[in-house]
mmCIF file with all atom_site columns, C-alpha atoms and ligand atoms in Angstrom:
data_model
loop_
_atom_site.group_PDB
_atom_site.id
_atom_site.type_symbol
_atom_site.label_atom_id
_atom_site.label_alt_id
_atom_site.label_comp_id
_atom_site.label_asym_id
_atom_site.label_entity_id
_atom_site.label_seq_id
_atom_site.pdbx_PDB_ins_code
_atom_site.Cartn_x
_atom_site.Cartn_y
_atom_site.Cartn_z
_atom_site.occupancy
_atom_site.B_iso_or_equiv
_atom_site.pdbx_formal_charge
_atom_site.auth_seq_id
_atom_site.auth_comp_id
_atom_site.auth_asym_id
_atom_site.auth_atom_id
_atom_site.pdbx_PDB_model_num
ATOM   1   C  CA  . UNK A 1 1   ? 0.000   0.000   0.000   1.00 47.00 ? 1   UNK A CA  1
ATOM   2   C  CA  . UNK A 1 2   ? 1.010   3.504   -1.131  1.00 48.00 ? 2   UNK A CA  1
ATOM   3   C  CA  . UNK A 1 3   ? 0.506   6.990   -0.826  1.00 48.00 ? 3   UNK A CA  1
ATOM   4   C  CA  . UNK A 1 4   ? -1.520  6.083   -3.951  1.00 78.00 ? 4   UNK A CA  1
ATOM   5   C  CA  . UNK A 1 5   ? -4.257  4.562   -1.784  1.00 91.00 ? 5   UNK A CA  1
ATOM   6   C  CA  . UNK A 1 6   ? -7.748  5.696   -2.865  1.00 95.00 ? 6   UNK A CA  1
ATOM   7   C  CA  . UNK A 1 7   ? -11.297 5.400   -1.426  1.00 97.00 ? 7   UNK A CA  1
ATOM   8   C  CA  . UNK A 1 8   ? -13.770 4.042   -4.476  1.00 98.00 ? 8   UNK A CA  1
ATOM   9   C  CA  . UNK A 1 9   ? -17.666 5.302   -4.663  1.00 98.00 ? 9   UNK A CA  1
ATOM   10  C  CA  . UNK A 1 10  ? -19.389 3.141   -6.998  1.00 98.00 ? 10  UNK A CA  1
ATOM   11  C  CA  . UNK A 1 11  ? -23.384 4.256   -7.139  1.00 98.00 ? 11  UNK A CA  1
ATOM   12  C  CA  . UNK A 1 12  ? -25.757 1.174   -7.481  1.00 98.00 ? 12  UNK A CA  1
ATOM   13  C  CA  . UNK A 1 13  ? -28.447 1.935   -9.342  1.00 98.00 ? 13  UNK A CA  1
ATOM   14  C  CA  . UNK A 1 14  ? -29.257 5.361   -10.319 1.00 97.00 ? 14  UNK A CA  1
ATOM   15  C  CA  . UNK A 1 15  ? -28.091 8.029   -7.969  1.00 97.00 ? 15  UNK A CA  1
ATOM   16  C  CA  . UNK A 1 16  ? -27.384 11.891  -8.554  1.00 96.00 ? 16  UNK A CA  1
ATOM   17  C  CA  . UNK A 1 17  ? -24.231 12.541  -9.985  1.00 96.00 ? 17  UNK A CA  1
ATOM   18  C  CA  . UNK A 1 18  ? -24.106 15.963  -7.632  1.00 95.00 ? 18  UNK A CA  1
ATOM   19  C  CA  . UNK A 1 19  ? -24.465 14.298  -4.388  1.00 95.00 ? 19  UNK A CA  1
ATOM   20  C  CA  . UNK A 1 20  ? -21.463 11.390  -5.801  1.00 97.00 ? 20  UNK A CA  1
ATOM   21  C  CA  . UNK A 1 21  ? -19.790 14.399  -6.065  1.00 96.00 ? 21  UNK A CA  1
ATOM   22  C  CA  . UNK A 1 22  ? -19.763 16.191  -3.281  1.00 95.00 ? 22  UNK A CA  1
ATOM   23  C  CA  . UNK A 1 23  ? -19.716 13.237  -1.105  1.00 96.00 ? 23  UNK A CA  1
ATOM   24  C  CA  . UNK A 1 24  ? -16.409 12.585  -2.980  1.00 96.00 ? 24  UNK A CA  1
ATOM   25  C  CA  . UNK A 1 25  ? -14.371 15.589  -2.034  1.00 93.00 ? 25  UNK A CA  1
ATOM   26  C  CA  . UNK A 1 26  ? -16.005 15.286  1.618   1.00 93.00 ? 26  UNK A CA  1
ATOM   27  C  CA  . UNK A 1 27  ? -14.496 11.812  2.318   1.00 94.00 ? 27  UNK A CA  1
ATOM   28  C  CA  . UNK A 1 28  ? -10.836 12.908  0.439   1.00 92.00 ? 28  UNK A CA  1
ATOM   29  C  CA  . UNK A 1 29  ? -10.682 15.955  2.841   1.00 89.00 ? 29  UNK A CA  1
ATOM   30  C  CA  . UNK A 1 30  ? -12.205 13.804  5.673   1.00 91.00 ? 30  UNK A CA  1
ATOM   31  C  CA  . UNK A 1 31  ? -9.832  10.771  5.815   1.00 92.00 ? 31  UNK A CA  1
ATOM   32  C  CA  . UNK A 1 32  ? -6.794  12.398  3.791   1.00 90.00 ? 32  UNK A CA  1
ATOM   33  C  CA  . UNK A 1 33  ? -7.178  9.745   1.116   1.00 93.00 ? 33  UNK A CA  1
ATOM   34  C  CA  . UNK A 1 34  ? -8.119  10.612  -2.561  1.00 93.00 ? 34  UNK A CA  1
ATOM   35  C  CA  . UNK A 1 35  ? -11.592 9.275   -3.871  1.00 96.00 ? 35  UNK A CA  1
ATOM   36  C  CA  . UNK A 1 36  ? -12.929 8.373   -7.033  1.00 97.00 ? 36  UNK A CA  1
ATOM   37  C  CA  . UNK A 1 37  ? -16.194 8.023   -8.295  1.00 97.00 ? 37  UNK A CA  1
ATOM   38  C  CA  . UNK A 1 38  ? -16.133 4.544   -10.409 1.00 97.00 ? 38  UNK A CA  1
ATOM   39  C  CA  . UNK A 1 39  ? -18.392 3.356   -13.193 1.00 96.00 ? 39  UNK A CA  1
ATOM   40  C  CA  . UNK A 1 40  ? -22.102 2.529   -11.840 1.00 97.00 ? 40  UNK A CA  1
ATOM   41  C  CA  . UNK A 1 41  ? -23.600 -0.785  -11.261 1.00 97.00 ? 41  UNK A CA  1
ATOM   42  C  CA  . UNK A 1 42  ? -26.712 -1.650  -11.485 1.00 97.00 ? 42  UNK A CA  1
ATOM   43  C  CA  . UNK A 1 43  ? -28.575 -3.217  -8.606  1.00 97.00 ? 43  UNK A CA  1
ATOM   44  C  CA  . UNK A 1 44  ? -28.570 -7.087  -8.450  1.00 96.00 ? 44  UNK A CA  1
ATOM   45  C  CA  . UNK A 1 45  ? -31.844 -8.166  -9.102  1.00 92.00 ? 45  UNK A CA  1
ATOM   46  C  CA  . UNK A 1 46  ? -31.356 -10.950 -6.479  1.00 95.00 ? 46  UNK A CA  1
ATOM   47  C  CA  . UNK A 1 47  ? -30.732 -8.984  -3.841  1.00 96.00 ? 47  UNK A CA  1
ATOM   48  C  CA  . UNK A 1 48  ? -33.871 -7.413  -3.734  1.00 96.00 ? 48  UNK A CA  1
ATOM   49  C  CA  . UNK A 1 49  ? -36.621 -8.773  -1.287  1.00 95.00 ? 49  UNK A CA  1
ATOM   50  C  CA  . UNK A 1 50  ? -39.548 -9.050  -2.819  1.00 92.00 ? 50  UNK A CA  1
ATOM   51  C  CA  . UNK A 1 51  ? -42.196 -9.075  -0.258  1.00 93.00 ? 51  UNK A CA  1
ATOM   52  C  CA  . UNK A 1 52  ? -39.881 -6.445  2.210   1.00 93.00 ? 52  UNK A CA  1
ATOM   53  C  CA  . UNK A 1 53  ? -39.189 -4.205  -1.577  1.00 93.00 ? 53  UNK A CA  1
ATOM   54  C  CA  . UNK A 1 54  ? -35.705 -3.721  -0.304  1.00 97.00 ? 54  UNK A CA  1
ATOM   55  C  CA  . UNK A 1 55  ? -32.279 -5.010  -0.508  1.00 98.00 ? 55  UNK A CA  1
ATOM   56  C  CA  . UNK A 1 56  ? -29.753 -6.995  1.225   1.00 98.00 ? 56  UNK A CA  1
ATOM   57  C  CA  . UNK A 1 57  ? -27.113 -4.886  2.239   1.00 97.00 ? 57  UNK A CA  1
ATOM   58  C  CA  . UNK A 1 58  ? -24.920 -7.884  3.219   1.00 97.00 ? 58  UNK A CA  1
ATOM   59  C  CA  . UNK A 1 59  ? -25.459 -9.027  -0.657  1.00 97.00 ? 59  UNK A CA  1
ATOM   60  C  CA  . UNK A 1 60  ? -24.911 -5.900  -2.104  1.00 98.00 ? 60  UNK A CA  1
ATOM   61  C  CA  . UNK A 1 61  ? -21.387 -5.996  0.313   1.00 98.00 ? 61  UNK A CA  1
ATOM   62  C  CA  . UNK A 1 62  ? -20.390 -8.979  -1.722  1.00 97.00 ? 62  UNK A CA  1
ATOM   63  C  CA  . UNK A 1 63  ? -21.604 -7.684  -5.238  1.00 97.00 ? 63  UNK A CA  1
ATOM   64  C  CA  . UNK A 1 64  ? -19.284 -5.045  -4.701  1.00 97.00 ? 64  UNK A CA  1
ATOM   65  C  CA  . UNK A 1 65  ? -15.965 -6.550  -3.940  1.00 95.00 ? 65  UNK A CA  1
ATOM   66  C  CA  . UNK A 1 66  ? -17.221 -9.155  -6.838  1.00 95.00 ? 66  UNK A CA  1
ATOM   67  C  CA  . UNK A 1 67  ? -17.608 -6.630  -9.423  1.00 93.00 ? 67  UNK A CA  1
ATOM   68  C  CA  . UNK A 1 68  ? -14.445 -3.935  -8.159  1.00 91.00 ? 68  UNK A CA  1
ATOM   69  C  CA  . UNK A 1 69  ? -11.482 -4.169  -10.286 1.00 90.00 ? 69  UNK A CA  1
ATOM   70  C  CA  . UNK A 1 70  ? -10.178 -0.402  -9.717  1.00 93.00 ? 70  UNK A CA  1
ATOM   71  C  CA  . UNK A 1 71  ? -8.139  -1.594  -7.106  1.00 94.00 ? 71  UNK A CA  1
ATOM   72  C  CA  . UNK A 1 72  ? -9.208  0.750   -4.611  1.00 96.00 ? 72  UNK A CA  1
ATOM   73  C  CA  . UNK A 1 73  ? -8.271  0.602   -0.933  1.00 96.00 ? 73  UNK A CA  1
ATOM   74  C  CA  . UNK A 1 74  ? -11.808 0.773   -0.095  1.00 97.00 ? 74  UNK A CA  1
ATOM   75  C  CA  . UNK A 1 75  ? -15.216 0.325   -2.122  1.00 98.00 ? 75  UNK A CA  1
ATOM   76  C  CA  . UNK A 1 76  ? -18.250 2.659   -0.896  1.00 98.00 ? 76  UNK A CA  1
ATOM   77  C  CA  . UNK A 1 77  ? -21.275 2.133   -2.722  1.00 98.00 ? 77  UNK A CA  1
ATOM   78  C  CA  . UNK A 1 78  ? -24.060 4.416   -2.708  1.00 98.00 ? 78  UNK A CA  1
ATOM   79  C  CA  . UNK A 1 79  ? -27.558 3.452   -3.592  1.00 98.00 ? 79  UNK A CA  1
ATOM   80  C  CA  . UNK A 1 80  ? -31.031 5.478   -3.706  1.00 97.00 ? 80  UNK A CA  1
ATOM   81  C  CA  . UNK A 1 81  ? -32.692 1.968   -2.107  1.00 97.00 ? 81  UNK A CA  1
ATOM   82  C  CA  . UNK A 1 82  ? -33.684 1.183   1.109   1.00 97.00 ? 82  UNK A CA  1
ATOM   83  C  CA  . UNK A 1 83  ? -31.484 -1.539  2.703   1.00 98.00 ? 83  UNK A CA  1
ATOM   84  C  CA  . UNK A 1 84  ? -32.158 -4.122  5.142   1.00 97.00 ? 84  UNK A CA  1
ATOM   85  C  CA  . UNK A 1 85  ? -30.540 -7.119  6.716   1.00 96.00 ? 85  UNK A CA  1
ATOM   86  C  CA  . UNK A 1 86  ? -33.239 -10.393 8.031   1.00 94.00 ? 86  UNK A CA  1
ATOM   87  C  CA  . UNK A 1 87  ? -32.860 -8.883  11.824  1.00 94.00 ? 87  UNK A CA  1
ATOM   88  C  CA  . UNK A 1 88  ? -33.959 -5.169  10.967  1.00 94.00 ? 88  UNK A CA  1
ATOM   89  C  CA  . UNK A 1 89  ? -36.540 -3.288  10.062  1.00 94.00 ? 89  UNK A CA  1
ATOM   90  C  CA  . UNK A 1 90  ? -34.219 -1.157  7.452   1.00 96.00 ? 90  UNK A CA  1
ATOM   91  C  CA  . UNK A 1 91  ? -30.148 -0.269  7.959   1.00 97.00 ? 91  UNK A CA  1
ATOM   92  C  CA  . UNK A 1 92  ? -28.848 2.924   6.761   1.00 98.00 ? 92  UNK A CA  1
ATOM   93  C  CA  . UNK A 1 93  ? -25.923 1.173   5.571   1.00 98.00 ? 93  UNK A CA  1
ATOM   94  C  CA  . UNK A 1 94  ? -23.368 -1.535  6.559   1.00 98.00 ? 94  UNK A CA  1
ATOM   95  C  CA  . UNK A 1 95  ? -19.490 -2.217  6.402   1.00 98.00 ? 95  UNK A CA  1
ATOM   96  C  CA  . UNK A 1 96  ? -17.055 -5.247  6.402   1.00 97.00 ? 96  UNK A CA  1
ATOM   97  C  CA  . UNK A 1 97  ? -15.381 -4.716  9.661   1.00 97.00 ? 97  UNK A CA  1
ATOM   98  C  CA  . UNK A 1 98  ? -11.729 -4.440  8.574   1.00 96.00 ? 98  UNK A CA  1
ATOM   99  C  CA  . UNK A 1 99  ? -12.545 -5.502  5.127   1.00 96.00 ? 99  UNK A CA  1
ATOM   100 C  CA  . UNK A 1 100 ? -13.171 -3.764  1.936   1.00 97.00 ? 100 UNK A CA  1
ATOM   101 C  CA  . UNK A 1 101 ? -16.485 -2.940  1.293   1.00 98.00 ? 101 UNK A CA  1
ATOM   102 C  CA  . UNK A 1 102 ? -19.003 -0.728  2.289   1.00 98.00 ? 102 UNK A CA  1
ATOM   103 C  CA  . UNK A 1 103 ? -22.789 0.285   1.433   1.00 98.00 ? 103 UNK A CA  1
ATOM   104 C  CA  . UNK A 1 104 ? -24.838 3.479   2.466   1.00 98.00 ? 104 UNK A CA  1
ATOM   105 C  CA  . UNK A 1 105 ? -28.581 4.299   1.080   1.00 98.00 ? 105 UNK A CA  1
ATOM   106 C  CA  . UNK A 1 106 ? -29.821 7.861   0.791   1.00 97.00 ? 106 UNK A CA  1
ATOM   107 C  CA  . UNK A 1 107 ? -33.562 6.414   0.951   1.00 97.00 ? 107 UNK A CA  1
ATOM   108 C  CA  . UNK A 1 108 ? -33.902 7.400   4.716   1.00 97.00 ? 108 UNK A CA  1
ATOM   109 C  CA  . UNK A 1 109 ? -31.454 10.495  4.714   1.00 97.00 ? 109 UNK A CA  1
ATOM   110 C  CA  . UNK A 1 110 ? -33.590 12.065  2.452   1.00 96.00 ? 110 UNK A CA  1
ATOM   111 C  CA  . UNK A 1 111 ? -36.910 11.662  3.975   1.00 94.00 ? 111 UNK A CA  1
ATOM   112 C  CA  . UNK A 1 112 ? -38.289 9.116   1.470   1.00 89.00 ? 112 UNK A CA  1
ATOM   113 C  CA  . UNK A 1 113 ? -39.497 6.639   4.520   1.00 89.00 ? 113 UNK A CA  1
ATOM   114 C  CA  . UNK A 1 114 ? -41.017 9.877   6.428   1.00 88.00 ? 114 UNK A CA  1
ATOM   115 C  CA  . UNK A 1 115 ? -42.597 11.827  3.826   1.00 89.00 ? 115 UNK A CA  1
ATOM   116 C  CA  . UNK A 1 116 ? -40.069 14.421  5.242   1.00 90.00 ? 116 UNK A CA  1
ATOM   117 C  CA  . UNK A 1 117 ? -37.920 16.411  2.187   1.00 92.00 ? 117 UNK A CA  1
ATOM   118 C  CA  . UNK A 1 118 ? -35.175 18.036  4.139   1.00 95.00 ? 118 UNK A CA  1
ATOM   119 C  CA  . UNK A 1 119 ? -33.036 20.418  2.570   1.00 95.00 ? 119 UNK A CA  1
ATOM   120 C  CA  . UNK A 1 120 ? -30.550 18.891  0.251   1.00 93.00 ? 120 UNK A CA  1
ATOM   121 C  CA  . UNK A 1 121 ? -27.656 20.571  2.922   1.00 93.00 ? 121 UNK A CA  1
ATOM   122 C  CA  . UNK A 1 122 ? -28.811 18.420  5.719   1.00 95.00 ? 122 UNK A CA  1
ATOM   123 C  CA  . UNK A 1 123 ? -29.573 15.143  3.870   1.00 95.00 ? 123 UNK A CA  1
ATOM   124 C  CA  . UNK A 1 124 ? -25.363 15.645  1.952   1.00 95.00 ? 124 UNK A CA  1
ATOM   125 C  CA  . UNK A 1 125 ? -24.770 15.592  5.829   1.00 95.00 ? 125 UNK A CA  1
ATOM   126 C  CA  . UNK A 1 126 ? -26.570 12.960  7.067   1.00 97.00 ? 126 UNK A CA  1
ATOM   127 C  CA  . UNK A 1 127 ? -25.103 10.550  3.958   1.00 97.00 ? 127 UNK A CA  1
ATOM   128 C  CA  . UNK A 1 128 ? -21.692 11.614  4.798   1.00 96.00 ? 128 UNK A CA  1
ATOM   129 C  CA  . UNK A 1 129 ? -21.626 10.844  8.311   1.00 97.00 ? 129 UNK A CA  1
ATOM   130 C  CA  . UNK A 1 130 ? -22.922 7.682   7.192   1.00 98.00 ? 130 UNK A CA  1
ATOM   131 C  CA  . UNK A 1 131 ? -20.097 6.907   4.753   1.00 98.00 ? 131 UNK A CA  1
ATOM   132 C  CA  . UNK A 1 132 ? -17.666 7.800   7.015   1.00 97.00 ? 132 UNK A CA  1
ATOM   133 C  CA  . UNK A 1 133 ? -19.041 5.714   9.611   1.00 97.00 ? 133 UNK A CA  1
ATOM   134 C  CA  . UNK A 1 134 ? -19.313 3.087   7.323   1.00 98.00 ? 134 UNK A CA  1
ATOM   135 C  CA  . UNK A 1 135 ? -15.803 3.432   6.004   1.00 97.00 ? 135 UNK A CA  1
ATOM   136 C  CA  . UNK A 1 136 ? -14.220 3.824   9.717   1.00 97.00 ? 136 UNK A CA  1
ATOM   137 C  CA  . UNK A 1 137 ? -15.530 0.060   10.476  1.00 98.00 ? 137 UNK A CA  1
ATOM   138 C  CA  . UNK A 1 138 ? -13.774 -0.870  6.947   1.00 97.00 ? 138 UNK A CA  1
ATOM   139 C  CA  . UNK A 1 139 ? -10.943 0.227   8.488   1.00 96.00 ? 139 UNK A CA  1
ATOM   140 C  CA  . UNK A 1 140 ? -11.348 -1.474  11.872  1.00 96.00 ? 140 UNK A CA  1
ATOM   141 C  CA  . UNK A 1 141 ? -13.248 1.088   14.228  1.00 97.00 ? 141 UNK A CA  1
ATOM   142 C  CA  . UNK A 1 142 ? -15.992 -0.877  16.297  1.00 97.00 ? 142 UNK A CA  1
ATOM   143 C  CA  . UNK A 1 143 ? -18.812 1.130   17.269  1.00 97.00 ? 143 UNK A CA  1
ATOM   144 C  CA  . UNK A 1 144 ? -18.064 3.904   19.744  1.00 97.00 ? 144 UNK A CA  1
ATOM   145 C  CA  . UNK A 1 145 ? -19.330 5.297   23.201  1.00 96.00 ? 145 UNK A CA  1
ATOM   146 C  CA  . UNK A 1 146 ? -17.584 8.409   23.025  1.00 95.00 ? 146 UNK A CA  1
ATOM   147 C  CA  . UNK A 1 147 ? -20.276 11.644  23.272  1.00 94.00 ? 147 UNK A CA  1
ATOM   148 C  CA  . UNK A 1 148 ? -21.039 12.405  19.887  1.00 94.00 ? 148 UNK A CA  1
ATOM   149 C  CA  . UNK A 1 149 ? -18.190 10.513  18.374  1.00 95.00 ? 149 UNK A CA  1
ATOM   150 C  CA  . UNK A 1 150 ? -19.279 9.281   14.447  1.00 96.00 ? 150 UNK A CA  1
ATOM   151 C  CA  . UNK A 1 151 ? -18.343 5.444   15.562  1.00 97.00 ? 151 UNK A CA  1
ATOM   152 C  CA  . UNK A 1 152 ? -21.221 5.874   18.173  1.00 97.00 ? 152 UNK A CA  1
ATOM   153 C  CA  . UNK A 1 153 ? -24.351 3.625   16.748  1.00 96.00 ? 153 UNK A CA  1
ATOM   154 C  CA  . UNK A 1 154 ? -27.095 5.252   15.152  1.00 96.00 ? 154 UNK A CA  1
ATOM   155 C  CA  . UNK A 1 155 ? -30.285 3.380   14.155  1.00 95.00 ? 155 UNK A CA  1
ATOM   156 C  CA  . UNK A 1 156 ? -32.462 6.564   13.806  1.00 96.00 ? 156 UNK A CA  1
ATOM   157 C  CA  . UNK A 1 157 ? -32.126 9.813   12.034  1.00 96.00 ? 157 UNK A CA  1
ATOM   158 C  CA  . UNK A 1 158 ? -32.405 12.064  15.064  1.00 95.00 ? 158 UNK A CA  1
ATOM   159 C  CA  . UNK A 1 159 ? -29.757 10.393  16.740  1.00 96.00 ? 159 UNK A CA  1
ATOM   160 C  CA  . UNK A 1 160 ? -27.342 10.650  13.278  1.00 97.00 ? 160 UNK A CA  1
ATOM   161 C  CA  . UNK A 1 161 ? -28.275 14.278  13.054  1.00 95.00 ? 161 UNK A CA  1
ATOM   162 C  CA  . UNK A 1 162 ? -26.790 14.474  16.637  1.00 94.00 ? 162 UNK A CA  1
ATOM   163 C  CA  . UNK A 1 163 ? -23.294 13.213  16.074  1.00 95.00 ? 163 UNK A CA  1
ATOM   164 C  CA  . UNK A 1 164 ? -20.341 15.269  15.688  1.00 93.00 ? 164 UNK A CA  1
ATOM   165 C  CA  . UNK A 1 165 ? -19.261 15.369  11.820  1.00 92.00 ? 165 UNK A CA  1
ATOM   166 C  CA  . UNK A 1 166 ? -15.776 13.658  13.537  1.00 92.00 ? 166 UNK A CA  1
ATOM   167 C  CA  . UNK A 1 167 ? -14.233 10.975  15.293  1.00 93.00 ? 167 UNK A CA  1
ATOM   168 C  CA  . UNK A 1 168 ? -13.766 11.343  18.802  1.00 93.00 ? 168 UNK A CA  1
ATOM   169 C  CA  . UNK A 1 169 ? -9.783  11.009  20.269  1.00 91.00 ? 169 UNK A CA  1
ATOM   170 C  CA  . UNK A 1 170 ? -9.660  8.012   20.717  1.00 93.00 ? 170 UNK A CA  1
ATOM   171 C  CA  . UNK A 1 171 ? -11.463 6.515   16.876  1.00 94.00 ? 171 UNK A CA  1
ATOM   172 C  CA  . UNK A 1 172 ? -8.512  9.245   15.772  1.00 91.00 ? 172 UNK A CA  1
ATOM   173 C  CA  . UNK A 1 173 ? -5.962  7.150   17.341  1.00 91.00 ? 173 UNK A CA  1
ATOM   174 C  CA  . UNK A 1 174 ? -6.970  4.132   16.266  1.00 93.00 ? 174 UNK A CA  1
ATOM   175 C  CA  . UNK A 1 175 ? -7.674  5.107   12.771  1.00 93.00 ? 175 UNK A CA  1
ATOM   176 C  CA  . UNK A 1 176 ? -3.974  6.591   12.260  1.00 89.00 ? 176 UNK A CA  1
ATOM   177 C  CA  . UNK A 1 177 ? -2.703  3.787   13.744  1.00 92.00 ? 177 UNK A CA  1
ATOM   178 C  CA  . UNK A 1 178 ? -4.624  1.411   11.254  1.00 94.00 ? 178 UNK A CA  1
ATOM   179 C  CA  . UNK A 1 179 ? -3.358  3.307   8.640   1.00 92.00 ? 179 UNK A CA  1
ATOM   180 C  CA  . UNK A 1 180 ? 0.170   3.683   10.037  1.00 90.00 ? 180 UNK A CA  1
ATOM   181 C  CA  . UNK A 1 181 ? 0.641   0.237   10.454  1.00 92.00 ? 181 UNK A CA  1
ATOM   182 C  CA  . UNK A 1 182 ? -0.719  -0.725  7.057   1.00 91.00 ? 182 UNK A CA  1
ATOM   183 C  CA  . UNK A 1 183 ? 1.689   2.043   5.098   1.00 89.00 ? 183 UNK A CA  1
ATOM   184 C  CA  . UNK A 1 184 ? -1.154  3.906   4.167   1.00 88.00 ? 184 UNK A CA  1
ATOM   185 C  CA  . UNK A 1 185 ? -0.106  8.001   3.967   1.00 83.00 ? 185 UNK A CA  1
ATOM   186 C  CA  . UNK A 1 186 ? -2.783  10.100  4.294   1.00 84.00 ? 186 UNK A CA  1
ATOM   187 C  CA  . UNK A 1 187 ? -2.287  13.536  3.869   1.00 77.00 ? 187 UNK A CA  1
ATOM   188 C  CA  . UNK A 1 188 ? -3.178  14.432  6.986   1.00 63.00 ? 188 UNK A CA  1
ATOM   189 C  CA  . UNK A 1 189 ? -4.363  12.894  10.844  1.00 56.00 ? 189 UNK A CA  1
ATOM   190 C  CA  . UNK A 1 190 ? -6.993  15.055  11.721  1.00 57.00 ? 190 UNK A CA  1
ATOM   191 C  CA  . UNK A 1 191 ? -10.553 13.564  11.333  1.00 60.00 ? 191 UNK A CA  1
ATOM   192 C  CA  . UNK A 1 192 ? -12.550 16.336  12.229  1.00 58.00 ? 192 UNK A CA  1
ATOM   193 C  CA  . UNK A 1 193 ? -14.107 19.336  11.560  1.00 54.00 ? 193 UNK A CA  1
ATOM   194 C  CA  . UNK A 1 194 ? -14.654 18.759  7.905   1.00 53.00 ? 194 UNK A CA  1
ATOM   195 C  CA  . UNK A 1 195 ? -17.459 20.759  6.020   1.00 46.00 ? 195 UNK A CA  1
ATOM   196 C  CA  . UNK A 1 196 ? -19.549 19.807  3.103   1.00 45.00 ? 196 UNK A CA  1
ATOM   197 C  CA  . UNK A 1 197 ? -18.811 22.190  0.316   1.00 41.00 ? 197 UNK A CA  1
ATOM   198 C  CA  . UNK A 1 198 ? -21.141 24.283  -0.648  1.00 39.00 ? 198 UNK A CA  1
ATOM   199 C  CA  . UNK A 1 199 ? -23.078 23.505  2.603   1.00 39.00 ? 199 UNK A CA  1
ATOM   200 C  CA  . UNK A 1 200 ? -24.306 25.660  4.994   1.00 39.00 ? 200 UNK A CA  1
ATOM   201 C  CA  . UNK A 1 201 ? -23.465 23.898  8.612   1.00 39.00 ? 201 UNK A CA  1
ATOM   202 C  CA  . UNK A 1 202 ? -25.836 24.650  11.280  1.00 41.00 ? 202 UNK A CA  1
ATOM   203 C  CA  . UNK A 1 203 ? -25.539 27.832  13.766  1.00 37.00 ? 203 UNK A CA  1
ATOM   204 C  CA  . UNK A 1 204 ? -25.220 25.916  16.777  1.00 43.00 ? 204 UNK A CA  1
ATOM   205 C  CA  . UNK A 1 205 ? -22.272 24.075  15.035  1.00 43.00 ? 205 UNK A CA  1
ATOM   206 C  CA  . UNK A 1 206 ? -20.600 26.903  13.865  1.00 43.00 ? 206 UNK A CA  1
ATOM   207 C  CA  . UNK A 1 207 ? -20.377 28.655  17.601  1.00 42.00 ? 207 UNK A CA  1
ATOM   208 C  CA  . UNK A 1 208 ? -18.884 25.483  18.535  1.00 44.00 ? 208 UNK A CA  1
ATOM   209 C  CA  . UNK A 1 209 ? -16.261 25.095  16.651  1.00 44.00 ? 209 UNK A CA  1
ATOM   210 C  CA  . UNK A 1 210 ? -14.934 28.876  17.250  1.00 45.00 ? 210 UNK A CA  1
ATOM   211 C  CA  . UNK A 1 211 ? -15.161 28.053  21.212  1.00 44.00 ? 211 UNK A CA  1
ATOM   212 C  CA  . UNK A 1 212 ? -12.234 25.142  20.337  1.00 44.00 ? 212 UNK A CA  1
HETATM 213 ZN ZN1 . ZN  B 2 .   ? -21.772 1.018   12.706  1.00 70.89 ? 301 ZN  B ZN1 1
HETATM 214 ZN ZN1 . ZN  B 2 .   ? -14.949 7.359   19.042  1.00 70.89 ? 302 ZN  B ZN1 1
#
């Protein structure tokens, strides 16, 4: 592994090209590692329940690394579908722990289980926590119970909304070290604090950070 290391975001099924985007340059300034967006999939037919009219997250894991050839460090795929493994009612996503792959769905982010349509700001920010999250247990973080660390579990959207956009101390640690001991460079050790472009953060946020 080299300073050449790069997170890949393949979308599965259609997904906006804007939010790819963005979410893109959001992870490469959030975990110092370039990303790519890589060619679309399509959804596996076969992964999709049909009674439940969702999809196996744990499947679409495996379609991933089966169909990756970029040779990425990491595979994030995004999908517009709502996910769910046998035991749950829906996941927002899910990760190999320590392994390649991960999957996050913008179907609950963006209010499409609700009825809610937040403001595209707030749903960019609720799908990048979630890839990061995601990503972190790719790269051996367990979940967290740190106040407001990102590696803290989240099974509803009020509770994502109320986690820090950044790992707490301690997920830093052990994140550098992961990479440290693997000869990954990135170009930079500080996994906070990272804003969406383009996105307004919240007040209360803002104040916060200028107190540090
Ligand atoms: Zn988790
Ligand atoms: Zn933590």
């Amino acid at each position: 592994m080299s300073q050449r290391a790069f997170l890949g975001l393949v979308a599965l099924g259609p997904v906006d090209p804007e939010i790819l985007r963005r979410l893109r340059i959001a992870l490469t300034k959030f975990f110092g590692l370039r990303a790519k967006v890589l060619r679309p999939q399509p959804l596996p037919e076969q992964t999709r329940h049909i009674v439940r009219q969702q999809y196996h997250s744990t499947q679409l894991l495996e379609y991933l690394l089966a169909t990756n050839t970029s040779g990425a460090l990491r595979v994030l795929g995004v999908t517009a579908v709502d996910l769910y493994i046998p035991i749950l009612t829906f996941v927002f996503g899910e990760a190999q722990l320590n392994g390649q792959a991960a999957v996050i769905s913008l179907y609950r982010p963006r209010g499409d289980a609700d009825g809610t349509s937040p403001p595209q700001a707030v749903v960019l920010r609720r799908l990048l926590k979630l890839g990061i999250h995601e990503l972190g247990h790719t790269f051996g973080l367990g979940h967290c119970r740190e106040e407001g660390c990102l590696m803290g579990f989240a099974p509803t959207l009020e509770k994502l909304d109320h986690k820090n956009l950044a790992f707490c101390k301690y997920c830093q640690v052990l994140l550098a070290d992961f990479f440290l001991e693997r000869h990954i460079s990135p170009h930079f050790k500080k996994y906070e604090g990272i804003l969406l472009p383009d996105a307004a953060i919240p007040a209360r946020e803002s104040a916060r950070k200028r107190r540090r």
